[in-house]
Amino acid sequence: MNQLLQEKRDAENFLRLIAPKYAAVYILDRSTDTFRDILAPEAFRAFAKDTKGSYSDAMQLYRDHYVACDYQEVIDRVLDYDYVYNILSSGNQVNVTYRKKDGTLIRLKIDRYSDNDENTSIWVYTNEDSEDALYGELGEARYRIRFDDNERPVEFIGSESLSEMLYGFKGETHISYSMLWNHMHPQDIDVVKEEFKNIHDTRDSTATYEVEYRLQNKDKQYRWYRAIGKPVLNEKGKIVSVCGFLIDIHKHKEKNLLQQRFISGLSHEYVTVWVINHDLTVELYQQTQKGNHIAQDAIEKFAKENNYQKSMEKYASEYVCEEDREDFLRNVNYRVVREQIKTEKVYPVVFQRKFNGKIDYFQACFAQISDETDDFVLGFKLVNDIVEHEKERNDRLEEEKQILESLSSDFTAIYYLEVNSGKFEPVHIQDETNASELIRSYSGYKDFYEYTYQYAMRYIPKEEQPEFLWWFSRDNLKSLLKTQVSLTQNYRTYPNAQNQQYFETKVVKVSEDEESCHALLGFRYIDDIIEKEKAIQKRLQNALEEIKRSNETISTIAKSYSSIYKVDFEADTYERISGSDIIR
């Protein structure tokens, strides 16, 4: 038995050696849903063991664990045996492709295993991103660059497949070599010219040259290609042409560049940055800080464990403070992290770390690199200052909350407004008011200015709408708040449910910089104040009328007397009211 197992392993290793693009080969018996493997990854064998040898059940586990979501329906389709065997019975093959979660492109070819057994088929999985697969297809996208007698490139010739890939042409492409630069990305021209210089300098017909650059395709979009070629020399040792192949590497290049940019953008902030691969292995991408607060031993143990879940558990047991440990392990669980970073760009977990007798606040920050891969980034950074700042901020927010609560009793509505963009947030809306009715009746306002327009159309008398809309316009608020930190404006509405119709707006500038201006806007009814002002005005009017009547009485009396005086006997003084100063 051991010898048979060893022979099987030898056969597998030999197959991988001579054809490394083969990922798996299975022979399936449809009638029993069982299979035997010619070549299989250990993970699939584990799935088969869990499903008691059922091929379809094992494939469903494989699909859920390894196949990218957008391609899982491909697996579902080929697991419909009626569909597969109908194609095989017609003398054709099933040929499909899908991508794994790590971005690898897999091709599955299904064919009849024997003409004498209609239930048996062979399933061959190949890694189309492997070097073997790539070079196996190079013959399709051939190019040749022709040189003149002075060893200068003069013409670019592309095969039919290359012409279709680049330009959408049928047949070979023949263009002058100088035209090639017009199709190439400007940033890549120098790199390609340098590679040609190397070909000229070495004149080695056995050497293979590779260069990556971007070309415009038929859709006028730049895509990444890898050019692999060799020079062809004549009997005098002069270069007559360079022949080679182009490979479309755009997706892989973009993925790698995205990963590098993403991680590089994070690196300067973090003590360590790790890449967590889809198989849970970990890679220390960068360690950017040194110092007494760095637990170097923890970093080495984390890398040595080389399994995300186990590494985190070991780290927690040795370095995370006991009161935070349970929450930490729950929050950094692999499944929890994967769910969080599906919807959030960044998923932070703050915890207390104990090291060298000192407790520091640290943050473990998770982020998905791109939608095309399940690999993600984990960064650790010291956040003592951030936590302290957050505490101060929370204290300020609590104070602001208390202020707002005290204001809320006076104001029927309070809004937080970014004046430039018009983005706003209702902080407080009192029930059974115009504002609460408008919020319920309408939704999805573009900005605060659309909101005030709807308010004016609904509640402001028509003759007063222009003044109301002008005062609450973006330009007016921006202009006023440039020189003032506080504004007040009164306006009148149609009477509301409480018969209130006079309102005051209070605008207070909160903050301002080159790009934004934030303000709080409070609205309160002032009908009681208006009533008091009206009462005062009425009393003043009555007093003026009384004085007027008194003056009229005096004027009437004055017509019968030559002089009229007001005498104060106690002070022995008098005042002439009318008539002559001389008493006749």
Coordinates of C-alpha atoms in Angstrom, one line a residue:
M1 CA 0.0 0.0 0.0
N2 CA 2.8 2.5 0.9
Q3 CA 4.5 1.7 -2.4
L4 CA 1.2 2.5 -4.3
L5 CA 0.8 5.8 -2.4
Q6 CA 4.4 6.7 -3.1
E7 CA 4.0 5.9 -6.8
K8 CA 0.9 8.1 -6.9
R9 CA 2.7 10.9 -5.3
D10 CA 5.6 10.5 -7.7
A11 CA 3.1 10.6 -10.6
E12 CA 1.6 13.8 -9.3
N13 CA 5.0 15.4 -8.8
F14 CA 6.1 14.4 -12.3
L15 CA 2.9 15.8 -13.8
R16 CA 3.4 19.1 -12.0
L17 CA 6.9 19.2 -13.2
I18 CA 6.2 18.6 -16.9
A19 CA 3.0 20.6 -16.9
P20 CA 2.9 23.1 -14.0
K21 CA -0.3 24.8 -15.3
Y22 CA -2.4 21.7 -14.3
A23 CA -4.2 22.5 -11.0
A24 CA -6.3 19.3 -10.8
V25 CA -7.4 16.3 -12.8
Y26 CA -10.5 14.2 -11.8
I27 CA -12.3 11.3 -13.3
L28 CA -16.0 11.4 -12.4
D29 CA -18.6 8.7 -12.4
R30 CA -21.9 10.5 -12.9
S31 CA -24.0 7.5 -11.8
T32 CA -22.6 7.4 -8.3
D33 CA -21.3 11.1 -8.0
T34 CA -17.9 9.6 -7.0
F35 CA -14.5 10.4 -8.4
R36 CA -10.9 9.4 -8.4
D37 CA -8.2 12.0 -8.6
I38 CA -5.2 11.9 -10.9
L39 CA -4.0 15.3 -9.5
A40 CA -5.6 17.1 -6.6
P41 CA -4.8 19.8 -4.1
E42 CA -4.9 18.7 -0.5
A43 CA -7.7 21.1 0.3
F44 CA -10.0 19.4 -2.2
R45 CA -9.2 16.0 -0.8
A46 CA -10.2 17.3 2.6
F47 CA -13.5 18.5 1.2
A48 CA -14.0 15.1 -0.4
K49 CA -13.4 13.4 3.0
D50 CA -15.9 15.8 4.7
T51 CA -18.5 15.0 2.1
K52 CA -17.9 11.2 2.1
G53 CA -16.6 11.1 -1.4
S54 CA -19.4 13.1 -3.1
Y55 CA -17.8 15.1 -6.0
S56 CA -20.7 17.6 -6.3
D57 CA -20.8 18.3 -2.5
A58 CA -17.0 18.7 -2.4
M59 CA -17.2 21.1 -5.4
Q60 CA -19.8 23.2 -3.6
L61 CA -17.4 23.5 -0.7
Y62 CA -14.6 24.4 -3.1
R63 CA -16.8 27.0 -4.7
D64 CA -17.7 28.7 -1.4
H65 CA -14.1 28.7 -0.1
Y66 CA -12.1 29.6 -3.3
V67 CA -14.3 30.8 -6.2
A68 CA -14.9 34.5 -6.6
C69 CA -18.5 35.5 -6.1
D70 CA -19.0 36.7 -9.7
Y71 CA -17.9 33.3 -11.0
Q72 CA -19.7 30.9 -8.6
E73 CA -22.5 30.4 -11.1
V74 CA -20.0 28.8 -13.5
I75 CA -19.4 26.0 -10.9
D76 CA -23.2 25.7 -10.4
R77 CA -23.6 25.3 -14.1
V78 CA -21.1 22.5 -14.5
L79 CA -22.5 20.7 -11.5
D80 CA -25.7 20.3 -13.5
Y81 CA -24.7 16.8 -14.8
D82 CA -27.5 16.7 -17.3
Y83 CA -26.2 19.9 -18.9
V84 CA -22.6 18.6 -19.0
Y85 CA -23.4 15.1 -20.3
N86 CA -25.8 16.4 -23.0
I87 CA -22.8 18.4 -24.4
L88 CA -20.5 15.4 -24.1
S89 CA -23.0 13.1 -25.8
S90 CA -23.0 15.4 -28.8
G91 CA -19.3 14.9 -29.3
N92 CA -18.2 18.3 -27.9
Q93 CA -16.2 19.4 -24.9
V94 CA -17.3 21.6 -22.0
N95 CA -14.8 24.5 -21.8
V96 CA -15.4 27.2 -19.1
T97 CA -13.2 29.6 -17.2
Y98 CA -13.6 31.2 -13.8
R99 CA -11.5 33.2 -11.3
K100 CA -10.6 32.3 -7.8
K101 CA -10.8 34.7 -5.0
D102 CA -7.1 35.5 -5.2
G103 CA -7.6 36.5 -8.9
T104 CA -6.2 33.3 -10.5
L105 CA -7.8 32.4 -13.8
I106 CA -8.8 28.7 -14.0
R107 CA -9.9 26.9 -17.1
L108 CA -12.0 23.8 -16.8
K109 CA -12.2 21.3 -19.7
I110 CA -14.6 18.4 -19.4
D111 CA -14.5 15.5 -21.9
R112 CA -15.7 11.9 -22.2
Y113 CA -13.2 9.5 -20.5
S114 CA -14.2 6.5 -22.6
D115 CA -16.4 6.0 -25.7
N116 CA -17.7 2.8 -24.0
D117 CA -18.8 4.4 -20.8
E118 CA -21.3 7.3 -21.1
N119 CA -21.3 8.0 -17.3
T120 CA -17.5 8.6 -16.9
S121 CA -15.9 11.9 -17.7
I122 CA -12.5 13.6 -17.1
W123 CA -12.4 17.1 -15.6
V124 CA -9.1 18.9 -16.2
Y125 CA -8.4 22.2 -14.3
T126 CA -5.6 24.4 -15.6
N127 CA -4.1 27.6 -14.1
E128 CA -4.2 30.0 -17.0
D129 CA -2.1 32.5 -15.0
S130 CA 0.8 30.2 -14.6
E131 CA 4.0 30.8 -16.6
D132 CA 3.5 27.5 -18.4
A133 CA 0.0 28.5 -19.4
L134 CA 1.0 32.0 -20.5
Y135 CA 3.9 30.9 -22.6
G136 CA 1.8 28.1 -24.1
E137 CA -0.5 30.7 -25.6
L138 CA 2.2 33.1 -26.8
G139 CA 2.2 31.8 -30.3
E140 CA -1.1 33.5 -30.9
A141 CA 0.0 37.2 -30.3
R142 CA 3.2 37.3 -32.4
Y143 CA 4.9 40.5 -33.5
R144 CA 8.0 41.2 -35.6
I145 CA 9.9 44.5 -35.8
R146 CA 11.9 44.8 -39.1
F147 CA 15.2 46.6 -39.1
D148 CA 16.8 48.3 -42.1
D149 CA 20.4 47.9 -43.3
N150 CA 21.6 50.4 -40.8
E151 CA 20.0 48.4 -37.9
R152 CA 17.3 50.9 -37.4
P153 CA 13.7 49.6 -36.7
V154 CA 11.4 50.6 -39.5
E155 CA 8.3 48.5 -39.4
F156 CA 6.0 46.8 -36.8
I157 CA 4.2 43.7 -38.0
G158 CA 1.5 42.1 -35.8
S159 CA -0.2 38.7 -36.3
E160 CA -3.9 38.3 -36.8
S161 CA -4.5 37.6 -33.1
L162 CA -2.3 40.6 -32.0
S163 CA -4.1 42.9 -34.5
E164 CA -7.5 41.9 -33.1
M165 CA -6.3 42.3 -29.5
L166 CA -4.8 45.8 -30.1
Y167 CA -6.7 47.4 -32.9
G168 CA -9.7 45.2 -33.7
F169 CA -8.4 44.5 -37.2
K170 CA -8.7 41.4 -39.3
G171 CA -5.4 40.1 -40.8
E172 CA -1.9 41.2 -40.1
T173 CA -1.0 44.7 -39.0
H174 CA 1.8 46.6 -40.8
I175 CA 2.6 50.0 -39.4
S176 CA 5.8 52.1 -39.5
Y177 CA 7.8 51.7 -36.4
S178 CA 7.6 55.4 -35.6
M179 CA 3.8 55.1 -35.4
L180 CA 4.2 52.6 -32.5
W181 CA 5.2 55.5 -30.2
N182 CA 1.9 57.2 -30.9
H183 CA 0.1 54.1 -29.5
M184 CA 2.4 53.8 -26.5
H185 CA 1.9 55.6 -23.1
P186 CA 4.3 58.6 -23.0
Q187 CA 5.7 57.5 -19.6
D188 CA 6.8 54.1 -21.0
I189 CA 8.6 55.2 -24.2
D190 CA 12.0 55.7 -22.5
V191 CA 11.8 52.3 -20.9
V192 CA 11.2 50.6 -24.3
K193 CA 13.9 52.6 -26.0
E194 CA 16.4 51.6 -23.3
E195 CA 15.5 47.9 -23.9
F196 CA 16.2 48.4 -27.6
K197 CA 19.5 50.0 -26.8
N198 CA 20.3 46.8 -24.8
I199 CA 19.5 44.7 -27.8
H200 CA 21.7 46.8 -30.0
D201 CA 24.6 46.7 -27.5
T202 CA 24.6 43.0 -26.7
R203 CA 23.5 41.6 -30.1
D204 CA 22.9 38.2 -28.4
S205 CA 20.6 36.1 -30.5
T206 CA 20.2 33.6 -27.6
A207 CA 19.1 36.2 -25.1
T208 CA 15.4 36.8 -24.4
Y209 CA 14.3 40.4 -23.7
E210 CA 11.3 41.4 -21.7
V211 CA 9.7 44.8 -21.2
E212 CA 6.3 45.9 -19.8
Y213 CA 4.5 48.9 -21.2
R214 CA 1.1 50.3 -22.0
L215 CA -0.5 50.5 -25.5
Q216 CA -3.7 52.0 -26.6
N217 CA -6.1 49.2 -27.7
K218 CA -9.0 49.4 -30.1
D219 CA -11.2 51.2 -27.4
K220 CA -8.6 53.9 -27.1
Q221 CA -7.8 52.7 -23.6
Y222 CA -4.3 52.1 -22.3
R223 CA -3.6 48.5 -21.2
W224 CA -0.5 46.9 -19.8
Y225 CA 1.3 44.3 -22.0
R226 CA 4.5 42.3 -21.5
A227 CA 6.6 42.0 -24.7
I228 CA 9.0 39.0 -24.9
G229 CA 11.3 38.8 -27.8
K230 CA 14.6 37.8 -29.3
P231 CA 16.8 39.5 -31.9
V232 CA 17.4 37.8 -35.2
L233 CA 20.9 38.4 -36.7
N234 CA 22.2 37.9 -40.2
E235 CA 25.5 36.2 -41.1
K236 CA 27.3 39.4 -40.5
G237 CA 26.0 39.7 -37.0
K238 CA 23.7 42.6 -37.8
I239 CA 20.2 42.8 -36.4
V240 CA 17.6 42.3 -39.1
S241 CA 14.5 41.9 -36.8
V242 CA 13.2 41.3 -33.3
C243 CA 10.5 38.6 -33.1
G244 CA 8.4 38.0 -30.1
F245 CA 5.0 37.9 -28.4
L246 CA 2.8 40.3 -26.4
I247 CA 0.9 39.2 -23.3
D248 CA -2.0 41.2 -21.9
I249 CA -1.1 41.6 -18.2
H250 CA -3.4 44.5 -17.5
K251 CA -5.4 43.0 -14.7
H252 CA -2.4 41.6 -12.8
K253 CA -0.4 44.8 -13.3
E254 CA -3.2 47.0 -12.1
K255 CA -3.8 44.7 -9.1
N256 CA -0.1 44.8 -8.1
L257 CA 0.1 48.6 -8.6
L258 CA -3.0 49.1 -6.6
Q259 CA -1.7 47.0 -3.8
Q260 CA 1.6 48.8 -3.8
R261 CA 0.0 52.3 -3.8
F262 CA -2.5 51.2 -1.2
I263 CA 0.0 49.8 1.2
S264 CA 2.6 52.6 0.6
G265 CA -0.1 55.1 1.4
L266 CA -0.6 53.4 4.8
S267 CA 3.0 52.5 5.6
H268 CA 4.2 55.8 7.1
E269 CA 1.5 55.8 9.7
Y270 CA 2.0 52.3 11.0
V271 CA 4.5 50.4 13.1
T272 CA 4.0 47.3 11.0
V273 CA 2.0 46.6 7.8
W274 CA 1.0 43.0 7.0
V275 CA -0.6 41.4 4.0
I276 CA -3.0 38.7 4.9
N277 CA -3.4 36.3 2.0
H278 CA -6.6 34.4 1.2
D279 CA -5.1 31.2 2.6
L280 CA -4.5 33.0 6.0
T281 CA -0.7 33.2 5.6
V282 CA 0.8 36.5 6.6
E283 CA 3.5 38.6 5.1
L284 CA 5.3 41.4 6.8
Y285 CA 5.2 44.1 4.1
Q286 CA 6.9 46.9 6.0
Q287 CA 8.2 47.9 9.5
T288 CA 8.5 51.6 9.5
Q289 CA 9.2 52.6 13.1
K290 CA 11.7 51.7 15.7
G291 CA 11.7 52.5 19.4
N292 CA 11.2 51.3 23.0
H293 CA 7.5 50.9 22.4
I294 CA 8.1 48.3 19.6
A295 CA 7.6 44.7 20.7
Q296 CA 10.1 43.2 18.2
D297 CA 9.6 39.8 19.7
A298 CA 5.8 40.0 19.0
I299 CA 6.5 40.9 15.4
E300 CA 8.8 37.9 14.9
K301 CA 6.4 35.5 16.6
F302 CA 3.5 36.8 14.5
A303 CA 5.4 36.2 11.3
K304 CA 6.7 32.8 12.5
E305 CA 3.2 31.5 13.2
N306 CA 2.3 32.4 9.6
N307 CA -1.4 31.8 10.1
Y308 CA -3.6 34.9 10.6
Q309 CA -6.0 33.4 13.2
K310 CA -3.3 31.6 15.2
S311 CA -1.0 34.6 15.0
M312 CA -3.7 36.9 16.4
E313 CA -4.6 34.5 19.2
K314 CA -1.0 34.2 20.3
Y315 CA -0.5 37.9 20.1
A316 CA -3.7 38.5 22.2
S317 CA -2.6 36.0 24.9
E318 CA 0.8 37.7 25.4
Y319 CA 0.3 41.4 24.7
V320 CA -3.4 42.5 24.8
C321 CA -4.6 43.6 28.2
E322 CA -6.9 41.1 29.8
E323 CA -9.9 43.4 30.0
D324 CA -9.7 44.0 26.2
R325 CA -8.7 40.5 25.2
E326 CA -12.2 39.0 24.7
D327 CA -13.5 41.9 22.6
F328 CA -10.2 42.0 20.6
L329 CA -10.4 38.4 19.6
R330 CA -14.0 38.7 18.7
N331 CA -13.4 41.8 16.6
V332 CA -10.4 40.5 14.7
N333 CA -11.9 37.1 13.9
Y334 CA -11.2 36.4 10.3
R335 CA -14.8 36.0 9.3
V336 CA -15.8 39.2 11.2
V337 CA -13.0 41.1 9.4
R338 CA -14.0 39.8 6.0
E339 CA -17.6 40.9 6.6
Q340 CA -16.6 44.4 7.8
I341 CA -14.2 45.2 5.0
K342 CA -16.8 44.2 2.4
T343 CA -18.8 47.3 3.3
E344 CA -16.3 49.6 5.0
K345 CA -13.1 50.8 3.4
V346 CA -11.3 50.7 6.7
Y347 CA -12.1 48.6 9.8
P348 CA -10.3 49.8 12.9
V349 CA -10.0 47.9 16.2
V350 CA -8.6 49.8 19.2
F351 CA -7.1 47.9 22.2
Q352 CA -4.8 48.3 25.1
R353 CA -1.4 46.6 24.8
K354 CA 0.9 45.8 27.7
F355 CA 4.6 45.7 27.0
N356 CA 7.6 46.3 29.3
G357 CA 5.3 47.1 32.1
K358 CA 3.6 49.9 30.2
I359 CA 0.1 50.1 28.8
D360 CA -0.4 51.8 25.4
Y361 CA -3.4 52.2 23.2
F362 CA -2.9 50.5 19.8
Q363 CA -5.1 50.2 16.7
A364 CA -5.3 47.2 14.4
C365 CA -6.5 48.6 11.1
F366 CA -7.9 46.3 8.3
A367 CA -8.5 47.3 4.7
Q368 CA -9.3 45.4 1.6
I369 CA -6.8 45.9 -1.2
S370 CA -9.3 45.7 -4.1
D371 CA -12.5 44.0 -5.1
E372 CA -10.6 41.5 -7.2
T373 CA -8.8 39.8 -4.3
D374 CA -9.6 38.5 -0.9
D375 CA -6.2 39.5 0.4
F376 CA -6.3 42.3 2.8
V377 CA -3.9 44.6 4.7
L378 CA -3.4 44.7 8.5
G379 CA -1.6 47.6 10.1
F380 CA -0.7 48.2 13.8
K381 CA -0.1 51.7 15.0
L382 CA 0.3 53.5 18.4
V383 CA -2.7 55.7 19.0
N384 CA -2.2 57.1 22.5
D385 CA -2.5 60.7 21.2
I386 CA -5.5 59.9 19.1
V387 CA -7.3 58.2 22.1
E388 CA -6.5 61.2 24.3
H389 CA -7.7 63.6 21.5
E390 CA -10.9 61.5 21.1
K391 CA -11.6 61.8 24.9
E392 CA -11.2 65.5 24.7
R393 CA -13.4 65.6 21.6
N394 CA -16.1 63.5 23.4
D395 CA -15.9 65.9 26.3
R396 CA -16.5 68.8 23.9
L397 CA -19.3 66.9 22.2
E398 CA -20.9 66.3 25.5
E399 CA -20.7 70.0 26.3
E400 CA -22.1 70.9 22.9
K401 CA -24.9 68.3 23.4
Q402 CA -25.8 70.0 26.7
I403 CA -25.8 73.4 25.0
L404 CA -28.0 72.1 22.2
E405 CA -30.3 70.5 24.7
S406 CA -30.7 73.8 26.4
L407 CA -31.2 75.5 23.1
S408 CA -33.7 72.9 22.0
S409 CA -36.2 74.2 24.5
D410 CA -36.1 77.7 22.9
F411 CA -35.8 76.7 19.2
T412 CA -38.3 74.8 17.2
A413 CA -35.6 73.7 14.7
I414 CA -31.8 73.6 14.7
Y415 CA -29.7 72.6 11.7
Y416 CA -25.9 72.0 11.1
L417 CA -25.0 73.5 7.7
E418 CA -22.0 73.4 5.5
V419 CA -22.6 76.7 3.7
N420 CA -20.6 76.1 0.5
S421 CA -21.9 72.7 -0.4
G422 CA -25.4 73.1 1.2
K423 CA -25.1 69.8 3.0
F424 CA -27.1 70.0 6.2
E425 CA -28.2 67.8 9.1
P426 CA -31.3 68.5 11.3
V427 CA -30.0 68.5 14.9
H428 CA -33.3 69.2 16.5
I429 CA -36.8 69.3 15.1
Q430 CA -39.8 70.0 17.4
D431 CA -42.9 68.0 16.7
E432 CA -46.0 69.6 15.1
T433 CA -44.1 72.4 13.5
N434 CA -43.7 73.6 9.9
A435 CA -40.2 72.0 9.8
S436 CA -41.4 68.6 11.1
E437 CA -44.2 68.6 8.6
L438 CA -41.9 69.4 5.7
I439 CA -39.4 66.7 6.8
R440 CA -42.1 64.1 6.8
S441 CA -43.7 65.3 3.5
Y442 CA -40.5 65.4 1.4
S443 CA -37.3 63.4 1.4
G444 CA -34.0 63.4 -0.5
Y445 CA -33.4 67.1 -0.7
K446 CA -30.4 68.0 -2.8
D447 CA -29.2 70.5 -0.3
F448 CA -30.3 73.1 2.3
Y449 CA -31.1 75.6 -0.3
E450 CA -33.6 73.3 -2.0
Y451 CA -35.0 72.6 1.5
T452 CA -35.5 76.4 2.1
Y453 CA -37.1 76.8 -1.3
Q454 CA -39.7 74.1 -0.5
Y455 CA -40.3 75.8 2.9
A456 CA -40.8 79.2 1.2
M457 CA -43.2 77.8 -1.4
R458 CA -45.3 76.1 1.3
Y459 CA -45.3 78.4 4.3
I460 CA -44.1 82.0 3.3
P461 CA -46.7 84.4 2.0
K462 CA -46.0 85.0 -1.8
E463 CA -45.2 88.7 -1.5
E464 CA -42.5 87.9 1.1
Q465 CA -40.9 84.9 -0.6
P466 CA -38.3 86.7 -2.7
E467 CA -36.8 88.4 0.4
F468 CA -36.8 85.1 2.4
L469 CA -35.1 83.2 -0.4
W470 CA -32.5 85.9 -1.0
W471 CA -31.5 86.0 2.7
F472 CA -31.2 82.2 2.9
S473 CA -29.3 82.0 -0.4
R474 CA -25.8 80.5 -0.5
D475 CA -24.2 83.7 -1.8
N476 CA -25.8 85.9 0.9
L477 CA -24.9 83.6 3.8
K478 CA -21.3 83.3 2.5
S479 CA -21.0 87.0 2.2
L480 CA -22.4 87.8 5.6
L481 CA -20.5 85.1 7.4
K482 CA -17.2 86.3 6.0
T483 CA -17.3 89.4 8.3
Q484 CA -19.7 88.3 11.0
V485 CA -19.9 85.3 13.3
S486 CA -23.5 85.7 14.2
L487 CA -26.6 86.7 12.2
T488 CA -30.2 87.3 13.0
Q489 CA -33.2 87.5 10.6
N490 CA -37.0 87.7 11.3
Y491 CA -39.7 86.5 8.9
R492 CA -43.4 85.8 8.8
T493 CA -45.2 82.6 7.7
Y494 CA -48.7 81.5 7.4
P495 CA -50.0 80.6 10.9
N496 CA -49.1 77.0 11.9
A497 CA -51.0 74.5 14.0
Q498 CA -50.2 76.6 17.2
N499 CA -51.2 79.8 15.4
Q500 CA -47.6 80.9 15.3
Q501 CA -46.5 83.0 12.4
Y502 CA -43.5 85.2 13.4
F503 CA -40.1 83.5 13.5
E504 CA -36.5 84.5 14.2
T505 CA -33.5 82.8 12.7
K506 CA -30.2 82.8 14.5
V507 CA -27.1 81.8 12.5
V508 CA -23.8 81.2 14.3
K509 CA -20.5 80.4 12.5
V510 CA -18.9 77.3 14.0
S511 CA -15.8 76.9 11.8
E512 CA -14.3 78.1 8.5
D513 CA -11.4 77.3 6.3
E514 CA -10.5 77.7 2.6
E515 CA -12.9 74.9 1.5
S516 CA -15.8 75.0 4.0
C517 CA -17.8 77.1 6.3
H518 CA -19.9 75.3 9.0
A519 CA -22.7 77.1 10.9
L520 CA -25.6 76.3 13.3
L521 CA -29.0 77.7 12.3
G522 CA -31.7 78.0 15.0
F523 CA -35.3 78.9 14.3
R524 CA -37.7 80.0 17.1
Y525 CA -41.1 81.6 17.1
I526 CA -41.3 85.1 18.5
D527 CA -45.1 85.8 18.4
D528 CA -45.0 86.6 22.2
I529 CA -42.3 89.1 21.6
I530 CA -44.1 90.6 18.7
E531 CA -47.3 90.8 20.8
K532 CA -45.3 92.7 23.6
E533 CA -43.9 95.0 21.0
K534 CA -47.3 95.7 19.6
A535 CA -48.6 96.4 23.1
I536 CA -45.8 98.8 23.8
Q537 CA -46.3 100.5 20.4
K538 CA -50.0 100.8 21.2
R539 CA -49.3 102.4 24.6
L540 CA -46.9 104.8 23.0
Q541 CA -49.5 105.7 20.4
N542 CA -52.1 106.2 23.1
A543 CA -49.7 108.5 25.0
L544 CA -49.0 110.5 21.8
E545 CA -52.6 110.9 21.1
E546 CA -53.2 112.0 24.8
I547 CA -50.5 114.6 24.4
K548 CA -51.9 115.7 21.1
R549 CA -55.4 116.2 22.7
S550 CA -53.8 118.1 25.6
N551 CA -52.1 120.4 23.2
E552 CA -55.3 121.0 21.3
T553 CA -57.1 121.9 24.6
I554 CA -54.4 124.3 25.6
S555 CA -54.5 125.9 22.1
T556 CA -58.3 126.4 22.4
I557 CA -58.0 128.0 25.8
A558 CA -55.1 130.2 24.6
K559 CA -57.4 131.9 22.1
S560 CA -59.4 133.5 25.0
Y561 CA -56.4 134.7 27.1
S562 CA -53.5 137.0 26.2
S563 CA -51.1 135.0 28.2
I564 CA -51.1 131.6 30.0
Y565 CA -48.5 130.5 32.6
K566 CA -47.8 127.3 34.5
V567 CA -46.9 128.3 38.1
D568 CA -45.2 126.2 40.8
F569 CA -46.1 127.9 44.1
E570 CA -43.8 125.8 46.2
A571 CA -40.7 126.6 44.1
D572 CA -42.0 130.1 43.3
T573 CA -41.4 129.6 39.6
Y574 CA -43.4 129.9 36.5
E575 CA -43.4 128.8 32.9
R576 CA -45.0 130.6 30.0
I577 CA -47.1 128.3 27.9
S578 CA -48.5 130.9 25.5
G579 CA -48.9 134.6 25.0
S580 CA -46.7 137.5 25.7
D581 CA -44.0 137.7 28.3
I582 CA -45.6 140.9 29.6
I583 CA -48.7 140.5 31.8
R584 CA -51.1 143.2 30.8

